[in-house]
Coordinates of C-alpha atoms in Angstrom, one line a residue:
X1 CA -30.5 53.1 -9.8
X2 CA -29.3 49.8 -9.1
X3 CA -26.1 49.5 -7.3
X4 CA -23.8 47.5 -8.9
X5 CA -21.1 44.7 -6.8
X6 CA -17.2 44.5 -7.4
X7 CA -16.9 41.8 -10.0
X8 CA -13.0 41.1 -9.5
X9 CA -13.4 39.4 -5.9
X10 CA -12.7 35.5 -6.1
X11 CA -14.3 35.1 -2.6
X12 CA -16.6 36.9 -0.6
X13 CA -15.9 38.9 1.9
X14 CA -17.8 38.5 5.2
X15 CA -19.6 41.7 6.6
X16 CA -18.4 42.6 10.5
X17 CA -22.1 44.4 10.3
X18 CA -23.4 41.2 10.1
X19 CA -21.8 39.4 13.3
X20 CA -23.1 40.4 16.7
X21 CA -21.9 43.5 18.1
X22 CA -21.3 40.8 21.0
X23 CA -18.6 38.7 19.0
X24 CA -16.9 42.1 17.3
X25 CA -14.7 42.5 19.6
X26 CA -13.8 39.2 20.1
X27 CA -13.3 38.3 16.2
X28 CA -11.2 41.3 15.8
X29 CA -8.9 40.3 19.3
X30 CA -8.8 37.3 17.6
X31 CA -7.6 38.8 13.6
X32 CA -5.3 40.8 15.7
X33 CA -3.7 38.1 18.2
X34 CA -3.0 36.4 14.8
X35 CA -1.4 38.8 12.9
X36 CA 0.4 40.0 15.5
X37 CA 1.9 36.2 16.4
X38 CA 2.8 35.9 12.5
X39 CA 4.8 38.9 11.9
X40 CA 6.9 37.9 15.8
X41 CA 8.5 34.6 14.9
X42 CA 10.3 35.0 18.2
X43 CA 7.3 35.6 20.4
X44 CA 7.8 31.9 22.7
X45 CA 12.4 32.2 21.6
X46 CA 14.1 33.2 25.1
X47 CA 16.4 36.7 25.5
X48 CA 19.4 35.0 24.9
X49 CA 18.1 32.3 22.2
X50 CA 18.1 32.7 18.6
X51 CA 15.6 31.4 16.3
X52 CA 17.5 28.4 13.8
X53 CA 18.0 30.3 10.1
X54 CA 18.3 27.3 8.4
X55 CA 21.3 25.3 6.3
X56 CA 23.8 26.1 3.5
X57 CA 26.0 23.8 2.5
X58 CA 28.7 24.8 0.2
X59 CA 32.0 23.4 -1.6
X60 CA 35.3 24.6 -1.4
X61 CA 36.4 23.1 -5.0
X62 CA 33.6 22.2 -6.9
X63 CA 35.9 20.8 -9.6
X64 CA 36.9 17.9 -6.9
X65 CA 33.5 16.8 -6.4
X66 CA 31.6 14.8 -9.5
X67 CA 28.2 15.6 -8.5
X68 CA 27.9 18.7 -5.6
X69 CA 24.7 19.4 -5.4
X70 CA 23.7 15.9 -5.0
X71 CA 26.6 15.5 -1.8
X72 CA 24.8 19.1 -1.1
X73 CA 21.2 17.6 -0.5
X74 CA 22.8 14.2 1.3
X75 CA 24.9 15.9 3.5
X76 CA 21.7 19.1 4.2
X77 CA 19.7 15.6 5.8
X78 CA 22.4 15.2 9.0
X79 CA 22.1 19.0 9.2
X80 CA 20.6 19.8 13.4
X81 CA 18.2 21.7 14.0
X82 CA 15.7 22.2 11.3
X83 CA 14.5 25.2 10.4
X84 CA 10.7 25.8 11.3
X85 CA 8.4 26.0 8.3
X86 CA 6.5 29.5 8.6
X87 CA 2.7 28.2 8.7
X88 CA 4.2 25.0 11.7
X89 CA 5.5 28.5 14.0
X90 CA 2.6 30.9 12.8
X91 CA -0.1 28.3 14.2
X92 CA 2.4 27.7 17.4
X93 CA 3.0 31.1 18.3
X94 CA -0.9 31.4 17.9
X95 CA -2.3 28.7 19.9
X96 CA 0.7 28.4 22.3
X97 CA -0.5 28.7 25.2
X98 CA 1.9 28.7 28.1
X99 CA 0.0 28.4 31.4
X100 CA -1.2 25.2 30.4
X101 CA -0.2 22.3 29.5
X102 CA -2.6 20.9 28.0
X103 CA -6.5 22.4 26.4
X104 CA -8.0 22.7 23.0
X105 CA -5.0 25.8 22.2
X106 CA -2.3 23.3 23.3
X107 CA -3.3 20.7 21.5
X108 CA -3.8 22.6 17.9
X109 CA -0.9 24.4 18.2
X110 CA 1.2 21.0 19.2
X111 CA -0.3 19.1 17.0
X112 CA -0.5 21.4 13.4
X113 CA 2.3 23.6 14.5
X114 CA 6.3 23.5 15.2
X115 CA 7.6 24.7 18.2
X116 CA 10.8 27.0 17.9
X117 CA 13.9 25.2 16.6
X118 CA 16.7 26.9 18.4
X119 CA 20.5 27.7 17.4
X120 CA 22.2 25.5 19.5
X121 CA 26.3 25.9 18.7
X122 CA 26.4 22.0 20.1
X123 CA 24.5 20.8 17.4
X124 CA 26.2 22.3 15.2
X125 CA 29.9 20.9 16.1
X126 CA 27.7 17.2 16.3
X127 CA 26.0 17.9 12.4
X128 CA 29.7 18.6 11.6
X129 CA 30.7 15.0 13.0
X130 CA 27.9 13.0 11.8
X131 CA 28.3 14.8 7.5
X132 CA 32.1 14.0 8.1
X133 CA 31.5 10.3 9.0
X134 CA 29.1 10.7 5.9
X135 CA 32.3 11.3 4.1
X136 CA 34.2 9.1 5.0
X137 CA 31.5 5.5 4.8
X138 CA 31.0 7.6 1.1
X139 CA 34.5 7.0 0.3
X140 CA 35.5 11.3 0.4
X141 CA 38.7 9.7 2.5
X142 CA 40.2 13.0 4.2
X143 CA 37.5 15.0 3.7
X144 CA 36.8 18.0 6.7
X145 CA 34.3 20.0 7.2
X146 CA 33.7 23.7 8.6
X147 CA 31.2 25.5 9.8
X148 CA 30.6 29.4 10.2
X149 CA 26.9 31.2 11.3
X150 CA 25.5 34.8 10.5
X151 CA 22.6 36.7 12.6
X152 CA 19.9 38.0 10.6
X153 CA 17.1 39.7 12.8
X154 CA 17.4 37.5 15.4
X155 CA 17.2 34.5 13.8
X156 CA 21.4 32.7 13.4
X157 CA 22.0 30.5 10.1
X158 CA 24.7 28.3 9.7
X159 CA 26.4 27.9 7.1
X160 CA 28.7 24.5 6.5
X161 CA 32.0 24.4 3.9
X162 CA 33.2 20.9 2.5
X163 CA 37.0 20.4 1.6
X164 CA 37.1 17.3 -0.4
X165 CA 39.6 15.6 -3.0
X166 CA 36.6 14.0 -4.5
X167 CA 35.4 9.9 -3.6
X168 CA 37.3 7.4 -4.2
X169 CA 36.5 4.6 -6.4
X170 CA 36.9 0.9 -6.1
X171 CA 39.7 -0.5 -8.4
X172 CA 40.5 -4.5 -7.1
X173 CA 38.8 -6.9 -4.5
X174 CA 40.6 -9.3 -2.8
X175 CA 39.8 -12.5 -1.3
X176 CA 41.2 -14.8 0.8
X177 CA 43.7 -17.2 -1.1
X178 CA 43.8 -20.2 1.1
X179 CA 41.3 -22.7 -0.2
X180 CA 42.7 -25.1 2.3
X181 CA 39.9 -24.0 4.8
X182 CA 36.3 -24.5 3.7
X183 CA 34.5 -21.3 4.5
X184 CA 37.2 -19.9 2.1
X185 CA 35.7 -22.3 -0.6
X186 CA 32.3 -20.9 0.2
X187 CA 33.5 -17.0 0.1
X188 CA 35.0 -17.5 -2.7
X189 CA 31.7 -19.2 -4.6
X190 CA 29.1 -17.0 -6.4
X191 CA 31.7 -14.0 -5.8
X192 CA 29.2 -12.7 -8.9
X193 CA 26.3 -12.1 -6.3
X194 CA 28.6 -9.7 -4.8
X195 CA 28.1 -6.2 -2.9
X196 CA 31.2 -5.3 -4.2
X197 CA 32.3 -4.6 -7.7
X198 CA 34.9 -3.4 -9.0
X199 CA 35.4 0.3 -10.8
X200 CA 32.2 1.7 -8.1
X201 CA 32.0 4.3 -5.8
X202 CA 33.8 3.0 -2.2
X203 CA 30.7 2.9 0.7
X204 CA 30.0 1.4 3.7
X205 CA 27.7 -0.3 2.9
X206 CA 28.5 -2.4 0.5
X207 CA 30.5 -4.1 2.4
X208 CA 28.5 -4.3 5.1
X209 CA 25.9 -6.1 3.0
X210 CA 28.9 -8.3 1.6
X211 CA 29.8 -9.7 5.0
X212 CA 25.7 -10.0 5.7
X213 CA 25.8 -11.8 2.6
X214 CA 28.8 -14.0 3.4
X215 CA 28.0 -15.2 6.9
X216 CA 24.8 -16.0 5.7
X217 CA 26.3 -18.1 3.1
X218 CA 28.1 -19.5 5.6
X219 CA 25.2 -20.3 8.3
X220 CA 23.5 -21.3 5.4
X221 CA 26.1 -24.6 5.0
X222 CA 26.6 -25.0 8.5
X223 CA 28.6 -22.8 10.5
X224 CA 26.0 -22.2 13.0
X225 CA 28.6 -20.1 14.8
X226 CA 29.3 -17.9 12.1
X227 CA 28.4 -14.8 12.2
X228 CA 29.2 -11.4 10.3
X229 CA 31.9 -9.8 12.6
X230 CA 34.6 -12.8 11.9
X231 CA 35.0 -10.4 8.1
X232 CA 36.8 -7.5 8.3
X233 CA 38.4 -5.5 5.5
X234 CA 41.6 -3.3 4.9
X235 CA 41.4 -0.8 2.7
X236 CA 44.3 0.5 0.6
X237 CA 44.1 3.7 -0.7
X238 CA 47.9 4.2 -1.7
X239 CA 47.5 2.7 -5.0
X240 CA 46.5 5.1 -7.4
X241 CA 45.1 9.0 -7.2
X242 CA 41.1 8.2 -5.8
X243 CA 41.2 4.5 -6.5
X244 CA 41.3 2.3 -3.6
X245 CA 42.4 -1.8 -3.2
X246 CA 39.8 -3.8 -0.8
X247 CA 41.3 -7.1 0.6
X248 CA 39.0 -9.7 2.9
X249 CA 39.6 -11.3 5.5
X250 CA 38.9 -14.1 7.9
X251 CA 39.0 -13.8 11.6
X252 CA 41.1 -17.2 12.8
X253 CA 37.5 -17.1 14.6
X254 CA 35.7 -18.8 12.0
X255 CA 38.0 -21.9 11.5
X256 CA 35.5 -24.0 13.4
X257 CA 33.6 -27.1 12.3
X258 CA 30.6 -27.0 10.8
X259 CA 27.3 -28.0 12.7
X260 CA 24.9 -30.8 11.8
X261 CA 20.8 -31.3 13.0
X262 CA 20.1 -33.5 15.8
X263 CA 17.0 -34.9 17.4
X264 CA 14.4 -32.0 18.3
X265 CA 12.1 -31.1 21.1
X266 CA 8.6 -29.8 20.5
X267 CA 6.6 -28.1 23.4
X268 CA 3.3 -27.9 21.6
X269 CA 1.4 -26.7 24.8
X270 CA 4.4 -24.8 26.3
X271 CA 3.4 -21.7 28.5
X272 CA 5.8 -19.4 30.6
X273 CA 4.1 -21.0 33.5
X274 CA 5.3 -24.4 33.2
X275 CA 8.3 -25.0 35.3
X276 CA 11.2 -27.1 33.8
X277 CA 9.9 -30.0 36.5
X278 CA 6.8 -30.6 33.8
X279 CA 8.3 -29.7 30.6
X280 CA 9.2 -33.0 29.6
X281 CA 6.1 -34.7 31.0
X282 CA 4.7 -37.2 28.8
X283 CA 7.1 -37.6 26.2
X284 CA 6.1 -39.2 21.9
X285 CA 8.7 -40.3 19.5
X286 CA 7.5 -39.7 15.8
X287 CA 10.4 -39.9 13.4
X288 CA 13.5 -37.5 14.1
X289 CA 11.0 -35.4 16.6
X290 CA 10.7 -35.6 20.3
X291 CA 7.8 -34.5 21.2
X292 CA 6.1 -33.0 24.9
X293 CA 2.6 -32.2 25.6
X294 CA 0.3 -33.1 28.1
X295 CA -2.5 -33.8 26.4
X296 CA -2.8 -33.8 22.1
X297 CA -3.1 -30.4 21.0
X298 CA -2.1 -31.5 17.7
X299 CA -1.2 -34.1 16.1
X300 CA 2.8 -35.3 15.2
X301 CA 2.5 -35.7 11.3
X302 CA 1.5 -31.9 11.7
X303 CA 4.8 -30.8 13.9
X304 CA 7.0 -33.5 11.2
X305 CA 5.2 -31.8 8.3
X306 CA 6.4 -28.4 9.0
X307 CA 9.4 -28.5 11.3
X308 CA 12.3 -28.5 8.5
X309 CA 15.7 -30.6 8.7
X310 CA 16.2 -34.1 9.2
X311 CA 18.9 -35.6 11.4
X312 CA 22.8 -35.5 10.1
X313 CA 21.4 -32.6 8.2
X314 CA 24.1 -29.9 7.4
X315 CA 22.1 -27.0 9.2
X316 CA 21.0 -24.3 7.5
X317 CA 19.6 -21.2 8.7
X318 CA 17.2 -20.8 6.1
X319 CA 15.4 -24.1 6.4
X320 CA 15.2 -23.2 10.4
X321 CA 13.8 -19.7 9.6
X322 CA 10.7 -21.7 7.3
X323 CA 10.6 -23.9 9.7
X324 CA 9.4 -21.1 12.4
X325 CA 7.7 -18.8 10.0
X326 CA 5.2 -23.0 9.0
X327 CA 4.4 -23.0 12.7
X328 CA 3.2 -19.0 12.9
X329 CA 1.9 -20.2 9.5
X330 CA -0.5 -22.7 10.6
X331 CA -2.5 -20.0 12.7
X332 CA -2.8 -21.7 16.5
X333 CA 0.2 -20.6 17.8
X334 CA 0.6 -17.1 19.0
X335 CA 4.3 -18.1 20.2
X336 CA 6.9 -19.5 18.5
X337 CA 10.7 -19.6 20.5
X338 CA 13.6 -22.2 18.9
X339 CA 16.9 -22.4 21.4
X340 CA 19.3 -24.3 20.3
X341 CA 22.1 -26.2 22.2
X342 CA 25.2 -27.5 21.0
X343 CA 27.0 -30.9 21.6
X344 CA 30.0 -32.8 20.3
X345 CA 30.1 -36.2 19.3
X346 CA 33.0 -38.2 17.8
X347 CA 34.5 -34.8 17.0
X348 CA 31.8 -33.5 15.2
X349 CA 29.1 -30.9 16.3
X350 CA 25.5 -31.5 16.5
X351 CA 22.6 -28.9 16.6
X352 CA 19.7 -29.9 19.7
X353 CA 16.5 -28.0 18.7
X354 CA 13.9 -27.1 21.7
X355 CA 11.3 -25.5 20.0
X356 CA 8.6 -24.1 22.2
X357 CA 5.0 -23.3 21.3
X358 CA 2.6 -20.9 22.5
X359 CA -0.8 -22.1 21.7
X360 CA -3.3 -18.9 20.3
X361 CA -7.2 -19.4 21.1
X362 CA -8.8 -21.3 18.5
X363 CA -12.5 -20.9 18.8
X364 CA -14.2 -18.5 17.7
X365 CA -18.5 -17.4 17.1
X366 CA -19.9 -14.1 16.4
X367 CA -23.5 -12.7 15.6
X368 CA -24.9 -9.7 14.0
X369 CA -28.3 -8.4 13.3
X370 CA -29.1 -6.1 10.8
X371 CA -32.4 -3.9 9.9
X372 CA -32.4 -1.9 6.7
X373 CA -35.6 0.5 5.4
X374 CA -36.4 1.7 1.6
X375 CA -38.1 4.9 0.2
X376 CA -40.7 2.4 -1.3
X377 CA -41.7 1.1 1.8
X378 CA -39.7 -2.0 2.6
X379 CA -38.2 -2.9 5.7
X380 CA -35.9 -6.1 6.3
X381 CA -34.3 -7.9 8.6
X382 CA -31.4 -10.4 8.5
X383 CA -29.3 -12.2 11.4
X384 CA -26.5 -14.6 10.3
X385 CA -23.6 -16.1 13.1
X386 CA -19.9 -18.1 12.1
X387 CA -18.1 -20.4 13.5
X388 CA -14.2 -21.1 13.5
X389 CA -12.3 -24.1 14.3
X390 CA -8.6 -23.2 13.6
X391 CA -7.7 -26.5 14.7
X392 CA -10.8 -28.9 14.2
X393 CA -9.4 -32.2 13.7
X394 CA -5.9 -30.9 15.5
X395 CA -4.0 -30.5 12.3
X396 CA -4.3 -27.1 12.1
X397 CA -7.5 -27.7 9.8
X398 CA -9.5 -24.2 9.6
X399 CA -13.1 -24.9 9.9
X400 CA -15.8 -22.4 9.1
X401 CA -19.2 -22.2 9.1
X402 CA -21.7 -19.2 8.9
X403 CA -25.7 -19.4 9.1
X404 CA -28.0 -16.3 7.5
X405 CA -31.4 -15.3 7.7
X406 CA -33.4 -12.7 6.5
X407 CA -37.0 -11.5 5.6
X408 CA -38.7 -8.6 3.7
X409 CA -42.0 -6.5 4.2
X410 CA -43.6 -4.0 2.4
X411 CA -45.6 -2.3 5.0
X412 CA -49.1 -0.3 3.5
X413 CA -49.7 -3.1 0.9
X414 CA -52.4 -5.7 2.2
X415 CA -52.4 -7.3 -0.8
X416 CA -48.7 -8.9 0.0
X417 CA -48.4 -11.1 2.1
X418 CA -47.0 -9.7 5.4
X419 CA -42.9 -11.7 5.0
X420 CA -42.6 -10.8 0.8
X421 CA -38.7 -12.0 0.8
X422 CA -37.7 -14.8 2.9
X423 CA -33.4 -15.7 2.2
X424 CA -31.2 -18.4 4.3
X425 CA -28.1 -19.2 3.3
X426 CA -25.8 -21.6 4.7
X427 CA -22.1 -22.1 3.8
X428 CA -18.7 -24.6 5.2
X429 CA -15.0 -24.2 4.6
X430 CA -12.3 -27.2 5.6
X431 CA -9.3 -26.0 4.8
X432 CA -6.2 -28.3 5.6
X433 CA -2.4 -26.4 5.8
X434 CA -1.1 -28.9 2.8
X435 CA -1.4 -30.2 -0.7
X436 CA -4.0 -33.1 -0.2
X437 CA -5.1 -35.3 -3.1
X438 CA -3.9 -35.7 -6.0
X439 CA -0.8 -33.8 -4.6
X440 CA 0.9 -36.0 -1.4
X441 CA 3.8 -34.2 -0.7
X442 CA 5.5 -34.8 3.2
X443 CA 7.0 -31.6 3.5
X444 CA 5.6 -27.6 3.1
X445 CA 7.4 -27.2 -0.3
X446 CA 7.8 -23.4 0.2
X447 CA 8.8 -20.6 2.8
X448 CA 4.9 -20.7 3.0
X449 CA 2.5 -22.8 4.0
X450 CA 0.1 -24.3 1.1
X451 CA -3.6 -25.0 1.5
X452 CA -6.5 -27.2 0.1
X453 CA -9.4 -25.6 0.9
X454 CA -13.2 -27.6 0.7
X455 CA -16.0 -25.3 0.8
X456 CA -19.9 -25.5 -0.1
X457 CA -22.9 -22.7 0.3
X458 CA -26.1 -23.2 -0.3
X459 CA -28.3 -20.0 -0.5
X460 CA -32.4 -20.8 -0.7
X461 CA -34.8 -17.6 -1.7
X462 CA -38.6 -17.2 -1.5
X463 CA -41.0 -14.9 -3.6
X464 CA -44.1 -15.6 -2.0
X465 CA -45.4 -13.6 -5.6
X466 CA -43.1 -15.4 -7.5
X467 CA -41.1 -17.6 -7.5
X468 CA -39.1 -20.3 -4.6
X469 CA -35.2 -21.0 -6.4
X470 CA -32.3 -22.6 -4.8
X471 CA -28.6 -22.2 -5.7
X472 CA -25.8 -24.7 -4.6
X473 CA -21.9 -24.3 -4.8
X474 CA -19.5 -26.3 -4.3
X475 CA -15.3 -26.0 -4.9
X476 CA -11.4 -27.0 -4.0
X477 CA -8.9 -24.7 -4.0
X478 CA -5.9 -24.6 -3.8
X479 CA -3.7 -21.6 -2.6
X480 CA -0.1 -21.5 -1.8
X481 CA 2.3 -18.0 -1.9
X482 CA 6.0 -18.3 -3.2
X483 CA 7.1 -14.6 -2.1
X484 CA 5.8 -12.4 0.2
X485 CA 4.4 -10.5 -2.9
X486 CA 3.3 -13.5 -5.4
X487 CA 0.3 -15.4 -4.2
X488 CA -1.8 -17.9 -6.4
X489 CA -5.3 -19.4 -6.4
X490 CA -5.9 -23.2 -8.1
X491 CA -9.6 -24.4 -8.3
X492 CA -9.7 -27.8 -10.2
X493 CA -13.5 -28.3 -9.4
X494 CA -16.3 -25.4 -9.3
X495 CA -19.8 -26.1 -9.5
X496 CA -22.4 -24.6 -9.4
X497 CA -26.3 -25.6 -9.2
X498 CA -29.0 -23.5 -9.8
X499 CA -32.7 -24.7 -9.4
X500 CA -36.2 -23.0 -9.9
X501 CA -38.1 -25.2 -6.7
X502 CA -41.8 -23.2 -7.4
X503 CA -43.6 -21.1 -9.4
X504 CA -46.8 -18.9 -9.6
X505 CA -49.5 -18.7 -11.8
X506 CA -49.0 -14.6 -12.2
X507 CA -45.0 -15.5 -12.8
X508 CA -45.7 -18.3 -15.3
X509 CA -47.6 -16.1 -16.9
X510 CA -45.1 -13.8 -17.5
X511 CA -42.0 -15.6 -17.7
X512 CA -44.3 -17.6 -20.6
X513 CA -44.2 -13.8 -22.2
X514 CA -40.7 -13.2 -22.3
X515 CA -38.3 -16.0 -23.3
X516 CA -35.2 -14.4 -22.2
X517 CA -36.4 -14.1 -18.9
X518 CA -37.6 -17.4 -19.2
X519 CA -33.7 -18.4 -19.9
X520 CA -32.3 -16.7 -16.7
X521 CA -35.1 -18.6 -14.7
X522 CA -33.8 -22.7 -15.9
X523 CA -32.8 -25.3 -14.1
X524 CA -29.1 -25.5 -14.6
X525 CA -25.6 -27.3 -13.6
X526 CA -21.9 -24.6 -14.1
X527 CA -18.9 -27.0 -14.1
X528 CA -15.1 -25.2 -14.3
X529 CA -12.3 -24.9 -13.0
X530 CA -10.3 -21.4 -12.4
X531 CA -6.1 -19.3 -11.6
X532 CA -5.2 -16.8 -10.3
X533 CA -2.7 -14.7 -9.8
X534 CA -2.0 -12.2 -7.5
X535 CA 0.9 -9.7 -7.2
X536 CA 0.6 -7.4 -3.9
X537 CA 3.0 -4.8 -2.7
X538 CA 0.3 -3.6 0.5
X539 CA 2.0 -3.4 3.8
X540 CA 0.1 -3.8 7.0
X541 CA 0.1 -0.1 9.0
X542 CA 2.0 1.6 6.4
X543 CA 0.5 4.5 4.3
X544 CA 2.6 4.7 1.1
X545 CA 1.8 3.3 -2.4
X546 CA 1.6 0.0 -3.3
X547 CA 1.4 -1.8 -6.5
X548 CA -1.1 -4.4 -7.3
X549 CA -2.0 -6.9 -9.5
X550 CA -4.6 -9.6 -10.6
X551 CA -4.8 -12.0 -13.6
X552 CA -7.6 -15.0 -13.7
X553 CA -8.2 -17.3 -15.6
X554 CA -11.6 -19.3 -15.5
X555 CA -13.0 -22.3 -18.5
X556 CA -16.5 -23.2 -17.3
X557 CA -19.0 -25.7 -18.7
X558 CA -23.0 -24.5 -18.9
X559 CA -26.1 -27.2 -18.9
X560 CA -28.9 -25.6 -19.1
X561 CA -32.6 -27.9 -18.2
X562 CA -30.5 -30.5 -16.2

């Protein structure tokens, strides 16, 4: 008679009889300790303290609030402290060792667990103040928050009750009417882009966004000294129930004159150890730039191309930010620092720029050695090296050269030569920080520097018992980026030449017997062009979902037996 096992088990229970007698007491103790820690949530809570049991938010009158659940959720984010998760508290109580500051158990407790969150009356008062401030900033004027506590099993829960008449909406927005001031005329332009709209809920965030938008608009029209603090608001909440009129005002400090761009002083080899006595040596005048460098690290034409705005132009903040981005995008400077000096000439304001550039290391040399094995007794090895120069001709041109060699042999096969396969590869590319031929443009036309890249690659492969083949590639590419997400690549010319240099008699017989294989080893030339668009929302050093999209189109002309 055979003994049947229960069929309702979802997992196998490890029997203590299978564990050595020496380990049984330890396992039993660990299980009892874990069970005790799970039941005793106040294990590391002092006698005079209480564990925080959670937050509850209610509306005194739900009829006055349009979305009470949504408002409660928003306010709960500001409640402190937070209630512990059951698992996190269990891990902490199980593994925490108060007698030590480190160790394996404490590492587990601090990494995966949560220390007990203790009720604190001061935190409750602070949370109330933050909630009331949130209500005020989001149009719930004259609202208040009251708190109450309840004790249950050595845990204190906090209940917040919100008293509010409702959320105010914006009825009208009034902008300055005195258009005799240039700054007022700028403010009244493009009001469709305003962050403050009639019939929308009142929000301080929208008012702040409008201050930033208008200050940027002023700074992009010559008002270098303008800042958002020159803009303030009056809010009238007496015009109608739950409605408010907003009056935008400009401080008297904003009555300033615009600035014009003056000569730019550029220091391409600046470092912090230099003093003012050594900075202004060897000054080179190049168009609107004064370039100060001991030796020519970068050509003046390159600097002139990326430094935006000429002498006499109205100052624009966005173009000055573009200058900084262009200089960093060259890839030859690790620090870019721009300082401004104001000057007054003939009752006009001028802005002199001091651009300090700290060079980075421009050359890299790398080498690699690889070894591989296969189950068919093949052994392979390869060596490769690369060289990069990011300022190849003193114009921020990036030159890359890569060379590799690999061999493959099959052991325990006397019919094959020792070196079964030999492969040699070489490639070089030269990228210019601008569009060249057929495009000619003195200034970089986007926020990011466009590039022209010339590339060539050659691959030589010799199979001792079969063939020797060579592949040569060449292409010209134009690459540019219009925003942080949108990038483009256009190759007006791509060329690939494949030549069968040598074959063995055995391989010739194989080609003669297989027409499809013979066609794949014809000498061919491929000419073409291609275009590619990429949309990429990925951000560096962040873990979150992102959207990536790529579209490409290729056009090729194939020439056989050239």
